[in-house]
Every structure is written in structure tokens, then in C-alpha cells.
Amino acid sequence: MNAIRWFAAFAAVTALLNHGSAAAQTAFGVKGGVTWADAAFIDQFTSEALLRKAGGGFVTLPLSERATVQLEALYIERGFSTSGLHQDGSRTRMSYLDFPILLRFRPTPSAARVRPILLAGAYWGHEVGCRLEGGVAQFEESNSCEGRFRLRGVADVGLIVGAAIEMATVDAWFVTLEARYHYGVRNLYWDPASDGAKARNLSALAGVGVRVGG
């Protein structure tokens, strides 16, 4: 819960620092798309990415002429398919609520109708679902998430890098196309004896937003 309080405080301070010009440039919107979910392991297991879903809302606040901060609330699905892990070829499917904080930089000097944007930041996520499929997972209760990953943590923390294109449409409305990479830095299982799985997501998102004020 400390992470949620820190996230709220950051949003409030950012808004106060930009009260003079933020009204004309603040934007709200929604985005959604697909994500290729995988995991990095300390041990040499063979894993394959799963095609999953992601989506949520965002608010963008100005920091300078070219820089903005974007606060998001996303539902994102993680997991991996394994042919070597536990020797059963099962699929681990996890669902998270993520709260990313992104710094966005526009390299072009003018506010054109089509604007490239570079982004980087971090996220804090909370697991809201987990299940195993395939292999022996569907036949043995011990191969559920609770049975196999009893010591796993429900929180994840990670880094984000990516790029986006914003395109102005009608009046204050715009659409955005985005590609980003999430890398978890926390052991998903919180078990010193585990394989140290770190979540990885490569996502392609499309969204629509509106600028308010001014």
C-alpha cells in the first residue's frame, strides 16, 4: 500500500507544479492492445511467450515544452509457456493491475499533428489472478498456482522503455500508437530456492485521448 500512496502523492505534486499551464495541455484517454508475455529465469529453462491482453486509462501532465509525465492504470496479463520447466509444458497465466509512471520526451521542436515520443519509466503491479493450463496442470490440484507457487509474491516492480506516435484528429482529440517493453525486477515467487522468474512483456497498444482546458 505504500506504493499506492507514493503514486498518489507524485500525481498531486506534479499537478501543483504545473497549475499555470497544465490546463491547456493535460490529456486523458484510454488504450488497449496485445502483449507478448514471457519470463526470464535464473536457471536454463526453455520458455515461450504467450499472446495476451493489456488495456487501461492514462492522464498526461506537462513538465516542459517537450517533456510530459504520464500516469497510467493498466490491466495487463503476464505469464509464460514452458517446455523445460517442471517437464510438463504447462502455461502459467497471471493477471495484474499495473500503475506505471512514465516520462515522455518529444524530440521534435514543434507541436506537429504527428508527433513521435520516447518514453521510459517504472511500474508497480499487483496480481489479481493466476492459473495453470495444459500438461498435468489441469489434472492435479497440486499443479495450481497455489500448489506450485505457494511462496510467490503478489506484487511486481519493473522498468519500462518504449516509443509512441500521437496523431491529432478532430478538435482536441488524438490517437496514439505505442510499442513498449516491460521488464520485472522482482522475483515473481519470492522464494530463495525458486528459479527467480522475472516478468517480461512486449506490448503493442493503440489509444484515444482528449486534451482539456485552454
mmCIF file of C-alpha atoms in Angstrom:
data_model
loop_
_atom_site.group_PDB
_atom_site.id
_atom_site.type_symbol
_atom_site.label_atom_id
_atom_site.label_comp_id
_atom_site.label_asym_id
_atom_site.label_seq_id
_atom_site.Cartn_x
_atom_site.Cartn_y
_atom_site.Cartn_z
ATOM 1 C CA MET A 1 0.000 0.000 0.000
ATOM 2 C CA ASN A 2 2.993 2.336 0.402
ATOM 3 C CA ALA A 3 3.449 2.220 -3.365
ATOM 4 C CA ILE A 4 -0.140 3.405 -3.937
ATOM 5 C CA ARG A 5 0.296 6.322 -1.509
ATOM 6 C CA TRP A 6 3.562 7.294 -3.198
ATOM 7 C CA PHE A 7 1.879 7.130 -6.617
ATOM 8 C CA ALA A 8 -0.963 9.415 -5.463
ATOM 9 C CA ALA A 9 1.441 11.896 -3.874
ATOM 10 C CA PHE A 10 3.530 12.042 -7.051
ATOM 11 C CA ALA A 11 0.452 12.795 -9.146
ATOM 12 C CA ALA A 12 -0.681 15.540 -6.776
ATOM 13 C CA VAL A 13 2.725 17.249 -6.636
ATOM 14 C CA THR A 14 3.116 17.107 -10.415
ATOM 15 C CA ALA A 15 -0.281 18.733 -10.907
ATOM 16 C CA LEU A 16 0.547 21.521 -8.439
ATOM 17 C CA LEU A 17 3.886 22.270 -10.094
ATOM 18 C CA ASN A 18 2.140 22.710 -13.428
ATOM 19 C CA HIS A 19 -1.029 24.531 -12.349
ATOM 20 C CA GLY A 20 -0.330 27.504 -14.586
ATOM 21 C CA SER A 21 -0.128 25.778 -17.966
ATOM 22 C CA ALA A 22 -1.345 22.266 -17.326
ATOM 23 C CA ALA A 23 -4.978 23.087 -18.004
ATOM 24 C CA ALA A 24 -4.260 23.715 -21.684
ATOM 25 C CA GLN A 25 -2.134 20.600 -22.159
ATOM 26 C CA THR A 26 -3.449 17.996 -19.751
ATOM 27 C CA ALA A 27 -4.794 14.947 -21.577
ATOM 28 C CA PHE A 28 -6.924 11.971 -20.598
ATOM 29 C CA GLY A 29 -7.533 8.783 -22.511
ATOM 30 C CA VAL A 30 -7.770 5.032 -22.789
ATOM 31 C CA LYS A 31 -5.559 2.483 -24.530
ATOM 32 C CA GLY A 32 -5.548 -1.221 -25.219
ATOM 33 C CA GLY A 33 -3.843 -3.892 -27.250
ATOM 34 C CA VAL A 34 -1.851 -7.091 -27.112
ATOM 35 C CA THR A 35 1.212 -8.157 -25.181
ATOM 36 C CA TRP A 36 3.698 -10.963 -25.685
ATOM 37 C CA ALA A 37 4.231 -12.249 -22.146
ATOM 38 C CA ASP A 38 7.294 -14.231 -21.133
ATOM 39 C CA ALA A 39 9.675 -14.635 -18.194
ATOM 40 C CA ALA A 40 13.435 -14.624 -17.653
ATOM 41 C CA PHE A 41 14.787 -17.415 -15.477
ATOM 42 C CA ILE A 42 17.983 -17.749 -13.475
ATOM 43 C CA ASP A 43 18.114 -21.438 -14.431
ATOM 44 C CA GLN A 44 18.203 -22.535 -18.065
ATOM 45 C CA PHE A 45 14.582 -23.435 -18.625
ATOM 46 C CA THR A 46 13.023 -23.195 -22.068
ATOM 47 C CA SER A 47 10.113 -20.779 -22.158
ATOM 48 C CA GLU A 48 7.881 -19.421 -24.891
ATOM 49 C CA ALA A 49 5.889 -16.194 -24.986
ATOM 50 C CA LEU A 50 2.106 -16.125 -24.692
ATOM 51 C CA LEU A 51 -0.055 -13.676 -26.643
ATOM 52 C CA ARG A 52 -2.177 -11.878 -24.053
ATOM 53 C CA LYS A 53 -4.182 -8.655 -23.471
ATOM 54 C CA ALA A 54 -3.486 -5.250 -21.933
ATOM 55 C CA GLY A 55 -5.505 -2.063 -21.525
ATOM 56 C CA GLY A 56 -6.470 0.794 -19.240
ATOM 57 C CA GLY A 57 -6.514 4.556 -18.803
ATOM 58 C CA PHE A 58 -3.991 7.373 -18.599
ATOM 59 C CA VAL A 59 -3.542 11.028 -17.728
ATOM 60 C CA THR A 60 -0.707 13.107 -19.217
ATOM 61 C CA LEU A 61 0.628 16.219 -17.457
ATOM 62 C CA PRO A 62 3.155 18.748 -18.872
ATOM 63 C CA LEU A 63 6.614 19.197 -17.394
ATOM 64 C CA SER A 64 8.168 21.411 -20.086
ATOM 65 C CA GLU A 65 7.751 22.287 -23.769
ATOM 66 C CA ARG A 66 8.843 18.814 -24.860
ATOM 67 C CA ALA A 67 8.542 16.672 -21.729
ATOM 68 C CA THR A 68 5.443 15.237 -20.063
ATOM 69 C CA VAL A 69 4.719 12.721 -17.325
ATOM 70 C CA GLN A 70 2.079 10.073 -17.906
ATOM 71 C CA LEU A 71 0.294 8.247 -15.079
ATOM 72 C CA GLU A 72 -1.479 5.037 -16.014
ATOM 73 C CA ALA A 73 -3.678 2.333 -14.566
ATOM 74 C CA LEU A 74 -3.452 -0.835 -16.668
ATOM 75 C CA TYR A 75 -4.829 -4.339 -16.613
ATOM 76 C CA ILE A 76 -2.069 -6.489 -18.098
ATOM 77 C CA GLU A 77 -1.753 -10.227 -18.472
ATOM 78 C CA ARG A 78 1.588 -11.931 -17.843
ATOM 79 C CA GLY A 79 2.849 -15.487 -17.908
ATOM 80 C CA PHE A 80 4.861 -17.987 -19.931
ATOM 81 C CA SER A 81 4.656 -21.346 -21.636
ATOM 82 C CA THR A 82 7.321 -23.863 -20.675
ATOM 83 C CA SER A 83 8.686 -26.984 -22.268
ATOM 84 C CA GLY A 84 11.520 -27.482 -19.756
ATOM 85 C CA LEU A 85 10.129 -26.019 -16.520
ATOM 86 C CA HIS A 86 8.614 -28.867 -14.438
ATOM 87 C CA GLN A 87 8.817 -31.041 -17.582
ATOM 88 C CA ASP A 88 5.108 -30.684 -18.366
ATOM 89 C CA GLY A 89 4.858 -27.933 -20.983
ATOM 90 C CA SER A 90 2.222 -26.083 -18.950
ATOM 91 C CA ARG A 91 1.183 -22.464 -19.415
ATOM 92 C CA THR A 92 1.290 -20.093 -16.442
ATOM 93 C CA ARG A 93 -1.179 -17.225 -16.859
ATOM 94 C CA MET A 94 -1.063 -14.266 -14.465
ATOM 95 C CA SER A 95 -3.151 -11.075 -14.451
ATOM 96 C CA TYR A 96 -2.012 -7.815 -12.863
ATOM 97 C CA LEU A 97 -3.188 -4.302 -12.169
ATOM 98 C CA ASP A 98 -0.200 -2.121 -13.026
ATOM 99 C CA PHE A 99 0.387 1.530 -12.146
ATOM 100 C CA PRO A 100 3.138 2.879 -14.453
ATOM 101 C CA ILE A 101 4.755 6.308 -14.173
ATOM 102 C CA LEU A 102 6.319 7.332 -17.477
ATOM 103 C CA LEU A 103 8.476 10.260 -18.516
ATOM 104 C CA ARG A 104 7.749 11.123 -22.151
ATOM 105 C CA PHE A 105 10.006 13.238 -24.372
ATOM 106 C CA ARG A 106 9.074 14.709 -27.750
ATOM 107 C CA PRO A 107 12.248 15.094 -29.891
ATOM 108 C CA THR A 108 10.615 17.379 -32.479
ATOM 109 C CA PRO A 109 10.664 21.114 -31.614
ATOM 110 C CA SER A 110 7.179 21.971 -32.862
ATOM 111 C CA ALA A 111 3.777 20.589 -31.960
ATOM 112 C CA ALA A 112 3.030 18.947 -35.318
ATOM 113 C CA ARG A 113 -0.096 16.909 -35.996
ATOM 114 C CA VAL A 114 2.008 13.734 -35.956
ATOM 115 C CA ARG A 115 4.424 13.643 -33.031
ATOM 116 C CA PRO A 116 6.986 10.925 -32.190
ATOM 117 C CA ILE A 117 7.530 10.359 -28.466
ATOM 118 C CA LEU A 118 10.165 8.449 -26.499
ATOM 119 C CA LEU A 119 9.143 7.086 -23.101
ATOM 120 C CA ALA A 120 10.740 5.472 -20.067
ATOM 121 C CA GLY A 121 9.663 4.826 -16.504
ATOM 122 C CA ALA A 122 8.683 2.227 -13.953
ATOM 123 C CA TYR A 123 5.623 0.349 -12.757
ATOM 124 C CA TRP A 124 4.253 -1.251 -9.624
ATOM 125 C CA GLY A 125 1.859 -4.150 -10.156
ATOM 126 C CA HIS A 126 -0.468 -6.252 -8.028
ATOM 127 C CA GLU A 127 -1.521 -9.756 -9.029
ATOM 128 C CA VAL A 128 -5.290 -10.205 -9.402
ATOM 129 C CA GLY A 129 -5.323 -13.667 -10.969
ATOM 130 C CA CYS A 130 -3.185 -16.741 -11.640
ATOM 131 C CA ARG A 131 -3.864 -20.123 -13.208
ATOM 132 C CA LEU A 132 -2.017 -23.000 -14.867
ATOM 133 C CA GLU A 133 -3.167 -24.705 -18.061
ATOM 134 C CA GLY A 134 -2.054 -27.675 -20.118
ATOM 135 C CA GLY A 135 0.261 -30.552 -19.266
ATOM 136 C CA VAL A 136 -0.628 -32.121 -15.922
ATOM 137 C CA ALA A 137 -1.764 -28.762 -14.526
ATOM 138 C CA GLN A 138 -5.391 -29.387 -15.468
ATOM 139 C CA PHE A 139 -5.469 -32.781 -13.759
ATOM 140 C CA GLU A 140 -3.603 -32.315 -10.467
ATOM 141 C CA GLU A 141 -4.634 -29.795 -7.805
ATOM 142 C CA SER A 142 -1.008 -29.527 -6.631
ATOM 143 C CA ASN A 143 -0.181 -28.006 -10.010
ATOM 144 C CA SER A 144 -2.368 -24.964 -9.456
ATOM 145 C CA CYS A 145 -0.677 -21.591 -8.859
ATOM 146 C CA GLU A 146 -1.355 -22.011 -5.141
ATOM 147 C CA GLY A 147 0.068 -25.512 -5.125
ATOM 148 C CA ARG A 148 3.113 -24.936 -7.276
ATOM 149 C CA PHE A 149 3.981 -21.346 -6.316
ATOM 150 C CA ARG A 150 2.962 -21.172 -2.653
ATOM 151 C CA LEU A 151 5.687 -18.660 -1.786
ATOM 152 C CA ARG A 152 5.146 -16.374 -4.755
ATOM 153 C CA GLY A 153 4.644 -12.673 -4.138
ATOM 154 C CA VAL A 154 1.569 -10.855 -5.385
ATOM 155 C CA ALA A 155 3.482 -7.639 -6.153
ATOM 156 C CA ASP A 156 5.756 -6.912 -9.089
ATOM 157 C CA VAL A 157 8.003 -3.929 -9.781
ATOM 158 C CA GLY A 158 9.689 -3.232 -13.095
ATOM 159 C CA LEU A 159 11.069 -0.878 -15.716
ATOM 160 C CA ILE A 160 9.501 0.323 -18.970
ATOM 161 C CA VAL A 161 11.004 1.681 -22.202
ATOM 162 C CA GLY A 162 9.257 2.386 -25.469
ATOM 163 C CA ALA A 163 8.166 4.771 -28.201
ATOM 164 C CA ALA A 164 4.855 6.202 -29.352
ATOM 165 C CA ILE A 165 3.299 8.274 -32.112
ATOM 166 C CA GLU A 166 0.489 10.738 -31.340
ATOM 167 C CA MET A 167 -1.726 11.926 -34.190
ATOM 168 C CA ALA A 168 -4.131 14.847 -33.820
ATOM 169 C CA THR A 169 -7.614 14.189 -35.226
ATOM 170 C CA VAL A 170 -10.641 16.414 -34.591
ATOM 171 C CA ASP A 171 -10.576 19.420 -32.244
ATOM 172 C CA ALA A 172 -8.722 18.344 -29.063
ATOM 173 C CA TRP A 173 -8.893 14.620 -29.775
ATOM 174 C CA PHE A 174 -5.908 12.483 -30.733
ATOM 175 C CA VAL A 175 -4.984 8.845 -31.303
ATOM 176 C CA THR A 176 -1.809 7.144 -30.154
ATOM 177 C CA LEU A 177 0.137 4.076 -31.298
ATOM 178 C CA GLU A 178 2.687 2.681 -28.898
ATOM 179 C CA ALA A 179 5.253 -0.088 -28.503
ATOM 180 C CA ARG A 180 6.789 -0.744 -25.089
ATOM 181 C CA TYR A 181 8.839 -3.291 -23.184
ATOM 182 C CA HIS A 182 8.233 -4.129 -19.508
ATOM 183 C CA TYR A 183 10.923 -5.911 -17.502
ATOM 184 C CA GLY A 184 10.180 -7.035 -13.951
ATOM 185 C CA VAL A 185 12.999 -6.636 -11.456
ATOM 186 C CA ARG A 186 11.330 -8.511 -8.613
ATOM 187 C CA ASN A 187 11.280 -12.271 -8.220
ATOM 188 C CA LEU A 188 7.690 -13.258 -9.002
ATOM 189 C CA TYR A 189 7.830 -16.124 -6.500
ATOM 190 C CA TRP A 190 9.655 -14.544 -3.508
ATOM 191 C CA ASP A 191 11.280 -17.909 -2.820
ATOM 192 C CA PRO A 192 15.095 -18.016 -2.363
ATOM 193 C CA ALA A 193 15.097 -21.578 -3.675
ATOM 194 C CA SER A 194 12.976 -20.814 -6.752
ATOM 195 C CA ASP A 195 14.112 -20.243 -10.323
ATOM 196 C CA GLY A 196 13.878 -16.457 -9.883
ATOM 197 C CA ALA A 197 11.364 -15.727 -12.649
ATOM 198 C CA LYS A 198 11.255 -12.100 -13.794
ATOM 199 C CA ALA A 199 8.243 -10.992 -15.857
ATOM 200 C CA ARG A 200 8.771 -9.673 -19.374
ATOM 201 C CA ASN A 201 6.147 -8.063 -21.616
ATOM 202 C CA LEU A 202 6.482 -6.660 -25.136
ATOM 203 C CA SER A 203 3.278 -4.725 -25.852
ATOM 204 C CA ALA A 204 1.652 -3.032 -28.832
ATOM 205 C CA LEU A 205 -1.061 -0.559 -27.764
ATOM 206 C CA ALA A 206 -3.458 1.808 -29.510
ATOM 207 C CA GLY A 207 -5.436 4.523 -27.733
ATOM 208 C CA VAL A 208 -7.549 7.617 -27.979
ATOM 209 C CA GLY A 209 -7.341 10.727 -25.816
ATOM 210 C CA VAL A 210 -8.549 14.283 -25.451
ATOM 211 C CA ARG A 211 -6.782 17.440 -24.308
ATOM 212 C CA VAL A 212 -8.724 19.562 -21.849
ATOM 213 C CA GLY A 213 -8.672 23.220 -20.809
ATOM 214 C CA GLY A 214 -7.342 26.264 -22.571
#
